[in-house]
Short mmCIF file of N, CA, C and O in Angstrom, two decimals:
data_model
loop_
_atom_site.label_atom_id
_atom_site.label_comp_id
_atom_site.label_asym_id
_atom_site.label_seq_id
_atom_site.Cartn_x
_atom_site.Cartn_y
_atom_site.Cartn_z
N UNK A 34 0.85 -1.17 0.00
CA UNK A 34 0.00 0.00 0.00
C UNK A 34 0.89 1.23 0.00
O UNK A 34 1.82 1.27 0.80
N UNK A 35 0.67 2.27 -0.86
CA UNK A 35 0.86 3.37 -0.81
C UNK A 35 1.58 4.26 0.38
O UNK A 35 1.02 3.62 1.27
N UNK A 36 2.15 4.94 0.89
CA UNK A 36 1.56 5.75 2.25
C UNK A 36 1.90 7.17 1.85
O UNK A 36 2.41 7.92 2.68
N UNK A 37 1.60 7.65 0.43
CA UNK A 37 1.02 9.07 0.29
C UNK A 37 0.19 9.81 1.60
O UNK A 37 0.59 10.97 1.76
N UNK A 38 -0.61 9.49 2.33
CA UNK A 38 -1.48 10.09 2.66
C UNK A 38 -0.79 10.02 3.70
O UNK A 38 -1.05 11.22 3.78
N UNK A 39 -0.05 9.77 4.76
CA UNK A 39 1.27 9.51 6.05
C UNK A 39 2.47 10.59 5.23
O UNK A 39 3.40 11.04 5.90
N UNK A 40 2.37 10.80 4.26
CA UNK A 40 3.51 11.29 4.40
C UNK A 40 3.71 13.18 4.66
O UNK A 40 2.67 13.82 4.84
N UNK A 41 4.79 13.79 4.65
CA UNK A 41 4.87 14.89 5.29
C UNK A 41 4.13 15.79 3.88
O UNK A 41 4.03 15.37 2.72
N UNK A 42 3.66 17.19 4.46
CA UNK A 42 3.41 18.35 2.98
C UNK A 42 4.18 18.44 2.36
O UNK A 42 5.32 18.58 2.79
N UNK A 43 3.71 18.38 0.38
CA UNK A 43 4.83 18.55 -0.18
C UNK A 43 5.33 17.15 -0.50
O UNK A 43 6.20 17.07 -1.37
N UNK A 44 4.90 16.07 0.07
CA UNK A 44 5.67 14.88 -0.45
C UNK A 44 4.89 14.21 -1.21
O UNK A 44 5.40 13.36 -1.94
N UNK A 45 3.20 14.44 -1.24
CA UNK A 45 2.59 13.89 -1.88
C UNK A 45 2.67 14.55 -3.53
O UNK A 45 2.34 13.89 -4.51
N UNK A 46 3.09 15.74 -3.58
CA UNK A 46 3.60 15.98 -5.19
C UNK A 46 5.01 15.83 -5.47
O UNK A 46 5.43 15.97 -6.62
N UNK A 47 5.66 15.59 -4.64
CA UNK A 47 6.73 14.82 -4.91
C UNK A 47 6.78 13.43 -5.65
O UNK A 47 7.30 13.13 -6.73
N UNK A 48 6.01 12.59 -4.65
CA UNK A 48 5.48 11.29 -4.71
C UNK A 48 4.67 11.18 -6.18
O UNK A 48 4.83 10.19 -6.90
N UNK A 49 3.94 12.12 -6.51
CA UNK A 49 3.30 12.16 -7.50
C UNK A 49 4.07 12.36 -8.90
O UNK A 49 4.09 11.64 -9.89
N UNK A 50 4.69 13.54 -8.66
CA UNK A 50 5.96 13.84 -10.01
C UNK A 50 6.73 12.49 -10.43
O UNK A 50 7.07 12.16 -11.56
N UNK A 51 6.93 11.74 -9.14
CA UNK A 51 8.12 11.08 -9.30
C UNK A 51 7.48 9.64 -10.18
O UNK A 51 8.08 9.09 -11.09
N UNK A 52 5.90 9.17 -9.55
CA UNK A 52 5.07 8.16 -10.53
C UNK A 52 5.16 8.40 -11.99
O UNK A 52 5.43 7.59 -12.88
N UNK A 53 4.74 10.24 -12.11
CA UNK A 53 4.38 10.47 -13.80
C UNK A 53 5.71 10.38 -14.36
O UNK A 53 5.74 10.05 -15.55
N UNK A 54 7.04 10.64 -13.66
CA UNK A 54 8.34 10.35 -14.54
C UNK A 54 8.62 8.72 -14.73
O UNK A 54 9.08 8.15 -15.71
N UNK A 55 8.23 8.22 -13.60
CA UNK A 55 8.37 6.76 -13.72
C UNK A 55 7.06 6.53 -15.08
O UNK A 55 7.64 6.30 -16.14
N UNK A 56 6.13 6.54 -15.18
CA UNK A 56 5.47 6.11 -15.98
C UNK A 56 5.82 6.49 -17.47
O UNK A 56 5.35 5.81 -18.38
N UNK A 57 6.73 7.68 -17.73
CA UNK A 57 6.83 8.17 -18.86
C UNK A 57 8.49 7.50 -19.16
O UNK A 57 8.81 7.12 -20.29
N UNK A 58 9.23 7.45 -18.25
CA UNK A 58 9.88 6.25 -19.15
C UNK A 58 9.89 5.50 -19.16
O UNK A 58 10.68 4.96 -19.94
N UNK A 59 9.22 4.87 -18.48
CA UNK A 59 8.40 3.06 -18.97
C UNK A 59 8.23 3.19 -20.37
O UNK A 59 9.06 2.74 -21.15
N UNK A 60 7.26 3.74 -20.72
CA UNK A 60 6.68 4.14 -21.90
C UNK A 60 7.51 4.56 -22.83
O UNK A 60 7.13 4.50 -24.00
N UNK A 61 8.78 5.05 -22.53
CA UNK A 61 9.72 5.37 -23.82
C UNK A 61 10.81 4.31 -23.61
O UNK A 61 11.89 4.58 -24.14
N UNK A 62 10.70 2.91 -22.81
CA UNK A 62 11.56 1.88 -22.42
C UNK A 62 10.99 1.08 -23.23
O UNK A 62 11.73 0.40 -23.94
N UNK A 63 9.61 0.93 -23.35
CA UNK A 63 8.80 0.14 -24.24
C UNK A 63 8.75 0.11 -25.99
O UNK A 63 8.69 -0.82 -26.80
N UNK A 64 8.81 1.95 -26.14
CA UNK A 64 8.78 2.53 -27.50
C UNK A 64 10.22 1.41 -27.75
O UNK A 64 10.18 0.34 -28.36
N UNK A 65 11.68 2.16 -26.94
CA UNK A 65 12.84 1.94 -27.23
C UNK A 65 12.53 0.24 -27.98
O UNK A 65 12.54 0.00 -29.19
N UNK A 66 12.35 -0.41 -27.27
CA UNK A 66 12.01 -1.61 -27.11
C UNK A 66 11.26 -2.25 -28.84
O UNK A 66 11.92 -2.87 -29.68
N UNK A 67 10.28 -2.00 -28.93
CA UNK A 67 9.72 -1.58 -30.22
C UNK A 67 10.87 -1.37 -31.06
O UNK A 67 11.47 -2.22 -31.72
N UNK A 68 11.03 -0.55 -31.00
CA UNK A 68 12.09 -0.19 -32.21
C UNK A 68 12.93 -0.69 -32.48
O UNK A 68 12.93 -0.86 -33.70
N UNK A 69 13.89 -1.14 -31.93
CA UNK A 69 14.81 -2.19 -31.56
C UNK A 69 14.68 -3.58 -32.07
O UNK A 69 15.57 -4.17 -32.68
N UNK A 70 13.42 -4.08 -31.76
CA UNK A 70 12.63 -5.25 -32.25
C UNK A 70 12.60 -4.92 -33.89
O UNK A 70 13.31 -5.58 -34.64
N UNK A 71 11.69 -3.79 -34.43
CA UNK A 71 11.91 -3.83 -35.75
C UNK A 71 13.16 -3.40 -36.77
O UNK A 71 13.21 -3.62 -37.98
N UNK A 72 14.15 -2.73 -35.96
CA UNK A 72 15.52 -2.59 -36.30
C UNK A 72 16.43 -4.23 -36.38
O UNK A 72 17.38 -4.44 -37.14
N UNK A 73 16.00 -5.02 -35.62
CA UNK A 73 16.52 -6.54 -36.10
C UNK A 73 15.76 -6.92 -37.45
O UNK A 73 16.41 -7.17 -38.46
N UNK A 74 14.04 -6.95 -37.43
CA UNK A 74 13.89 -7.55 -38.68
C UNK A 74 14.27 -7.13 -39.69
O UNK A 74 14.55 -7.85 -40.65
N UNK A 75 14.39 -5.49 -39.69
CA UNK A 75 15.06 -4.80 -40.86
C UNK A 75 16.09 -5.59 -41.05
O UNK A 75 16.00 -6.25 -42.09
N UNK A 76 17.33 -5.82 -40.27
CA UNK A 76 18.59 -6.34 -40.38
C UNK A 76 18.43 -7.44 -41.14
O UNK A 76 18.96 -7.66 -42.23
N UNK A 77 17.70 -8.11 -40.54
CA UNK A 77 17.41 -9.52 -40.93
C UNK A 77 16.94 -9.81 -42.12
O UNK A 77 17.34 -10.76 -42.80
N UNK A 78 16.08 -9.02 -42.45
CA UNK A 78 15.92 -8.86 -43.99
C UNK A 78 16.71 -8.26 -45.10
O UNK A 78 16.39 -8.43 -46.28
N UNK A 79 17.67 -7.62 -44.75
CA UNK A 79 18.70 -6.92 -45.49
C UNK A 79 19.61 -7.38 -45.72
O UNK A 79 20.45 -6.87 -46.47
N UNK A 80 19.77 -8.62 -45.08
CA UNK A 80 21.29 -9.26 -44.97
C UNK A 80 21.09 -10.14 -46.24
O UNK A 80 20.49 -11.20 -46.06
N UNK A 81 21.53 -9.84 -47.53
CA UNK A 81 22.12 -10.51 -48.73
C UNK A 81 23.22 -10.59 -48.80
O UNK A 81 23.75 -9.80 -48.03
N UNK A 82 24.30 -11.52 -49.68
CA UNK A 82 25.24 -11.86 -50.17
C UNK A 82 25.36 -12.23 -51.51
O UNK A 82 24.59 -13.07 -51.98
N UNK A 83 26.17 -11.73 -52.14
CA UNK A 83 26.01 -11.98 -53.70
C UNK A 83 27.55 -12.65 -53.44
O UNK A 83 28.34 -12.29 -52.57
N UNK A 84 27.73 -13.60 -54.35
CA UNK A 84 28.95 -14.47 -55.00
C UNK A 84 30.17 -13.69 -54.42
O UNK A 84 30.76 -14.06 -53.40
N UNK A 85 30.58 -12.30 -55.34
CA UNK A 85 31.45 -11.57 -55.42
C UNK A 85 31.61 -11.61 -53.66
O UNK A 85 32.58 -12.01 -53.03
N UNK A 86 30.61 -11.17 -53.26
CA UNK A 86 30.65 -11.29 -51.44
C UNK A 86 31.25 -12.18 -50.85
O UNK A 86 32.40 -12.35 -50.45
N UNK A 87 29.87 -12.99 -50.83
CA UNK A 87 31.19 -14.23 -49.87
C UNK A 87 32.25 -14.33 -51.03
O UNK A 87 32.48 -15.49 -50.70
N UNK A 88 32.90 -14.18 -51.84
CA UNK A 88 34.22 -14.88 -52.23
C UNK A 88 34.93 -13.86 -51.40
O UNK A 88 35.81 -14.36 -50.70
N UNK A 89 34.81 -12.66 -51.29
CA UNK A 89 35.69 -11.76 -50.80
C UNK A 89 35.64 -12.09 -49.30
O UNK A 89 36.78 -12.26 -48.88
N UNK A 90 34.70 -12.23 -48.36
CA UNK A 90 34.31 -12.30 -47.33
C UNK A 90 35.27 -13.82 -47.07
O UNK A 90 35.90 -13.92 -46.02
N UNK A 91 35.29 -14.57 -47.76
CA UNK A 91 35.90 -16.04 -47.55
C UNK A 91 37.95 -15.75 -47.80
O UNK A 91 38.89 -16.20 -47.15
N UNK A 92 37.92 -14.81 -49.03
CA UNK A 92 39.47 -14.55 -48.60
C UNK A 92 40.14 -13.48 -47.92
O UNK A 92 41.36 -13.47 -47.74
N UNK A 93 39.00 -12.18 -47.36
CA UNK A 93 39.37 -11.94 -45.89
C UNK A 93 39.45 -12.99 -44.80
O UNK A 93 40.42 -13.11 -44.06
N UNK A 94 38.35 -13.74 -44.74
CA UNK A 94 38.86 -14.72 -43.42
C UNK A 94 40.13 -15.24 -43.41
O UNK A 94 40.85 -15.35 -42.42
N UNK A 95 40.38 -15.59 -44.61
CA UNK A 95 41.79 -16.70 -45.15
C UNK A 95 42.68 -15.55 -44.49
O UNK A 95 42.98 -15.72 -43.30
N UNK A 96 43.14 -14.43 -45.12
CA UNK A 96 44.10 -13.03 -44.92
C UNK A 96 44.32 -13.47 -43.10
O UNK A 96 45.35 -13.96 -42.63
N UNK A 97 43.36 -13.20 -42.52
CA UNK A 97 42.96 -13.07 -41.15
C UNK A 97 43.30 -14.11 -40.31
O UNK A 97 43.89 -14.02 -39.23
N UNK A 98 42.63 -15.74 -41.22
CA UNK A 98 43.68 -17.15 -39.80
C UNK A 98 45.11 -16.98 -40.66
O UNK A 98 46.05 -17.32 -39.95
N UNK A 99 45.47 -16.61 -41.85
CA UNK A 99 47.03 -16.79 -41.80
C UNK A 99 47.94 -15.46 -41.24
O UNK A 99 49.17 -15.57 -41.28
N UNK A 100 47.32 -14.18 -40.70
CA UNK A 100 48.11 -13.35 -40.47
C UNK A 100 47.58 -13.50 -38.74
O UNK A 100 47.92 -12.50 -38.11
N UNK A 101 46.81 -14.60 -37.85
CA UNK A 101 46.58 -14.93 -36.78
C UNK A 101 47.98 -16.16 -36.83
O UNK A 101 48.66 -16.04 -35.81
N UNK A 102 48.44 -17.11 -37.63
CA UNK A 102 48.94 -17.78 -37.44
C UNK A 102 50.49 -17.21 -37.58
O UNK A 102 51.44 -17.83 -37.11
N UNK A 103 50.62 -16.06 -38.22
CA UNK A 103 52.01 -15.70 -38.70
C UNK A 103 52.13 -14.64 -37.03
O UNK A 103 53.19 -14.29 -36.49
N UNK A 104 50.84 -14.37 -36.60
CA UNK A 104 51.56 -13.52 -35.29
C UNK A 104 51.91 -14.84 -34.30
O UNK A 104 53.06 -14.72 -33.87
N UNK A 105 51.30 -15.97 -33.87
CA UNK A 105 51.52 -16.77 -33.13
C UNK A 105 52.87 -17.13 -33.21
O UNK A 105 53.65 -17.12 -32.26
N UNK A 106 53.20 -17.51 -34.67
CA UNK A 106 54.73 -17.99 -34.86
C UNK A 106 55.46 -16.94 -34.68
O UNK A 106 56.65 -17.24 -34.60
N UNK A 107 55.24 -15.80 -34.58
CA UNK A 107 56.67 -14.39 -34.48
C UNK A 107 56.85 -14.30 -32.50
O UNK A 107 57.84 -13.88 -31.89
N UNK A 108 55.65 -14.81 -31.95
CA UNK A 108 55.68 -15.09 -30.48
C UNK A 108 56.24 -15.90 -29.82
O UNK A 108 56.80 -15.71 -28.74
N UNK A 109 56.11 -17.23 -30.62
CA UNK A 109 57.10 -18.25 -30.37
C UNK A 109 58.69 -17.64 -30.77
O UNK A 109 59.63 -17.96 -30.04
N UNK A 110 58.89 -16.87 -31.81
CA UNK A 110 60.43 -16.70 -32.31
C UNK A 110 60.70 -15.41 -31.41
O UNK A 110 61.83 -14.92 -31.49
N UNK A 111 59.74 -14.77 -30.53
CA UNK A 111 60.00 -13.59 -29.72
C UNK A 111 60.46 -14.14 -28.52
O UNK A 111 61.25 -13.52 -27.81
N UNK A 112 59.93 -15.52 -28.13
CA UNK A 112 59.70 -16.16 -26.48
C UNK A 112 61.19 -16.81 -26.45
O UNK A 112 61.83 -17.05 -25.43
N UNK A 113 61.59 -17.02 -27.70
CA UNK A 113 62.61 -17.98 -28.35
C UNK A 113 64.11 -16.96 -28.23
O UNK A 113 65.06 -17.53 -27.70
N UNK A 114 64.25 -16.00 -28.53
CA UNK A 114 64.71 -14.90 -28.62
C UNK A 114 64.99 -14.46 -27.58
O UNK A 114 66.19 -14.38 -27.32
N UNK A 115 63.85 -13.94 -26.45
CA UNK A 115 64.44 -13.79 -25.14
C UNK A 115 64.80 -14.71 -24.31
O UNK A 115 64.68 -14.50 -23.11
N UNK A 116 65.28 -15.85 -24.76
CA UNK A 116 65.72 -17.31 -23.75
C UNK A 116 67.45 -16.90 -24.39
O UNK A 116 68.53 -17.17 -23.87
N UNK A 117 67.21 -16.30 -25.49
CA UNK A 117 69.07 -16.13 -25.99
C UNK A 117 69.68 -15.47 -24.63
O UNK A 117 69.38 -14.34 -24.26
N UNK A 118 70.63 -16.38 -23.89
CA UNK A 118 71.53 -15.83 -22.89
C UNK A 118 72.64 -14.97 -23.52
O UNK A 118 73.34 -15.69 -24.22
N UNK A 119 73.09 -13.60 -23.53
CA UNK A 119 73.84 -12.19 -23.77
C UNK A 119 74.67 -12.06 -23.06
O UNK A 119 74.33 -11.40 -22.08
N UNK A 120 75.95 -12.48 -23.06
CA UNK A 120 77.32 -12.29 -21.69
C UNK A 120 77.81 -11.60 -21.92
O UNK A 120 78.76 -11.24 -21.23
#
């Protein structure tokens, strides 16, 4: 229960302001919400690929695990490197 009516002067439009702000962004939490929802199906419907695409899309990936595999090996020849004892 409530206790607007217990509380001191002045708190009941407090109390009150503070419902209508709560209620008004509910309401633009919901809109947000909405929109959001139809900003995926848009996505979702937009997402084509033509040939030329994935081929390119398939030899960026390639570019990407062999320049992932060429940093791994320069780490090993870095880890390798600082084990060289310098007298």
């Amino acid at each position: 229960m409530y206790s607007i009516a217990l509380a001191q002067p002045g708190a009941a439009e407090t109390a009150w302001a503070r419902a209508q702000a709560l209620a008004a962004l509910r309401t633009a939490v919901e809109a947000l919400d909405d929109v959001r929802s139809s900003l995926a199906v848009l996505t979702s419907d937009t997402d084509w690929h033509s040939d030329g695409v994935r081929a390119m899309q398939s030899a960026l990936e390639d570019l990407r695990l062999g320049a992932r595999l060429e940093a791994s090996e320069m780490r090993g020849r870095e880890s390798e490197t600082e084990r060289i004892d310098v007298l």
